[in-house]
């Protein structure tokens, strides 16, 4: 998969994904396969086939081609993907990132605008979404906040991923949402910093140079040990699988971790900020 940029508007529009999933389920059953047996043939697993059929995960073109050949569907799945309306193609990249995040065995990120979504409290997330321009209505914000908080369950699971978060110090000090929201957020970060396998580091603002000047990014490692990257800007997002591009961001991440405070010194900074609050 190449580096690709997509707009984030209408992030969840599942109609076309559900249509393709329903076609796959129909063709699979007609050919006499179960989700498990089909997943075993393509080494993707029963759960991935189920997610595609339910419209929760996009069907990739290369897998569609293989399924058309196995199920003797005369290219129907490939045609469905090829003719999928652009309005429905837009959310697939964000959806794929969220799917990969849920199953990742390692997550690393650098943030210089807001705190990582996986570490935000509910009031802080509300404040972030209320700051958006153009403005969201309250119902939309409620849905977005609920989805963000639900994502955080991966940190509390039975086998949570190894996670590393590097955050620029001004982000930590910014009282997004007001003083009470900020203090609650600091307490939450302090508690998260004690979670097994989670490393939270602050990049001091007195650094005269650092490796994150080009902006925030996230690195993921899948259970198959594929390395992916995700980056956002003002008007779009990138899901990156090109090994050379991912390698560059991996090098940046390693440099940022060395330039940031240690996890222990970061906890001391959080304690000082809470003592001053």
Short mmCIF file of N, CA, C and O in Angstrom, two decimals, residues 8 113 133 232-236:
data_model
loop_
_atom_site.label_atom_id
_atom_site.label_comp_id
_atom_site.label_asym_id
_atom_site.label_seq_id
_atom_site.Cartn_x
_atom_site.Cartn_y
_atom_site.Cartn_z
N UNK A 8 -10.86 13.94 6.18
CA UNK A 8 -11.47 13.30 7.32
C UNK A 8 -12.97 13.56 7.42
O UNK A 8 -13.62 13.15 8.37
N UNK A 113 0.28 19.22 19.53
CA UNK A 113 -0.89 20.10 19.50
C UNK A 113 -1.84 19.82 20.66
O UNK A 113 -2.21 20.74 21.38
N UNK A 133 -13.14 24.16 14.26
CA UNK A 133 -13.74 25.11 13.31
C UNK A 133 -13.69 24.46 11.93
O UNK A 133 -12.61 24.08 11.47
N UNK A 232 -1.58 13.25 10.64
CA UNK A 232 -2.69 14.15 10.35
C UNK A 232 -2.18 15.56 10.16
O UNK A 232 -1.15 15.95 10.72
N UNK A 233 -2.93 16.33 9.37
CA UNK A 233 -2.67 17.77 9.27
C UNK A 233 -4.00 18.49 9.32
O UNK A 233 -5.03 17.89 9.64
N UNK A 234 -4.01 19.77 9.00
CA UNK A 234 -5.23 20.56 9.13
C UNK A 234 -6.38 20.03 8.29
O UNK A 234 -7.53 20.08 8.71
N UNK A 235 -6.12 19.50 7.11
CA UNK A 235 -7.20 19.15 6.19
C UNK A 235 -7.16 17.71 5.69
O UNK A 235 -7.79 17.37 4.70
N UNK A 236 -6.42 16.85 6.33
CA UNK A 236 -6.38 15.48 5.85
C UNK A 236 -5.57 14.57 6.75
O UNK A 236 -5.11 14.96 7.82
#
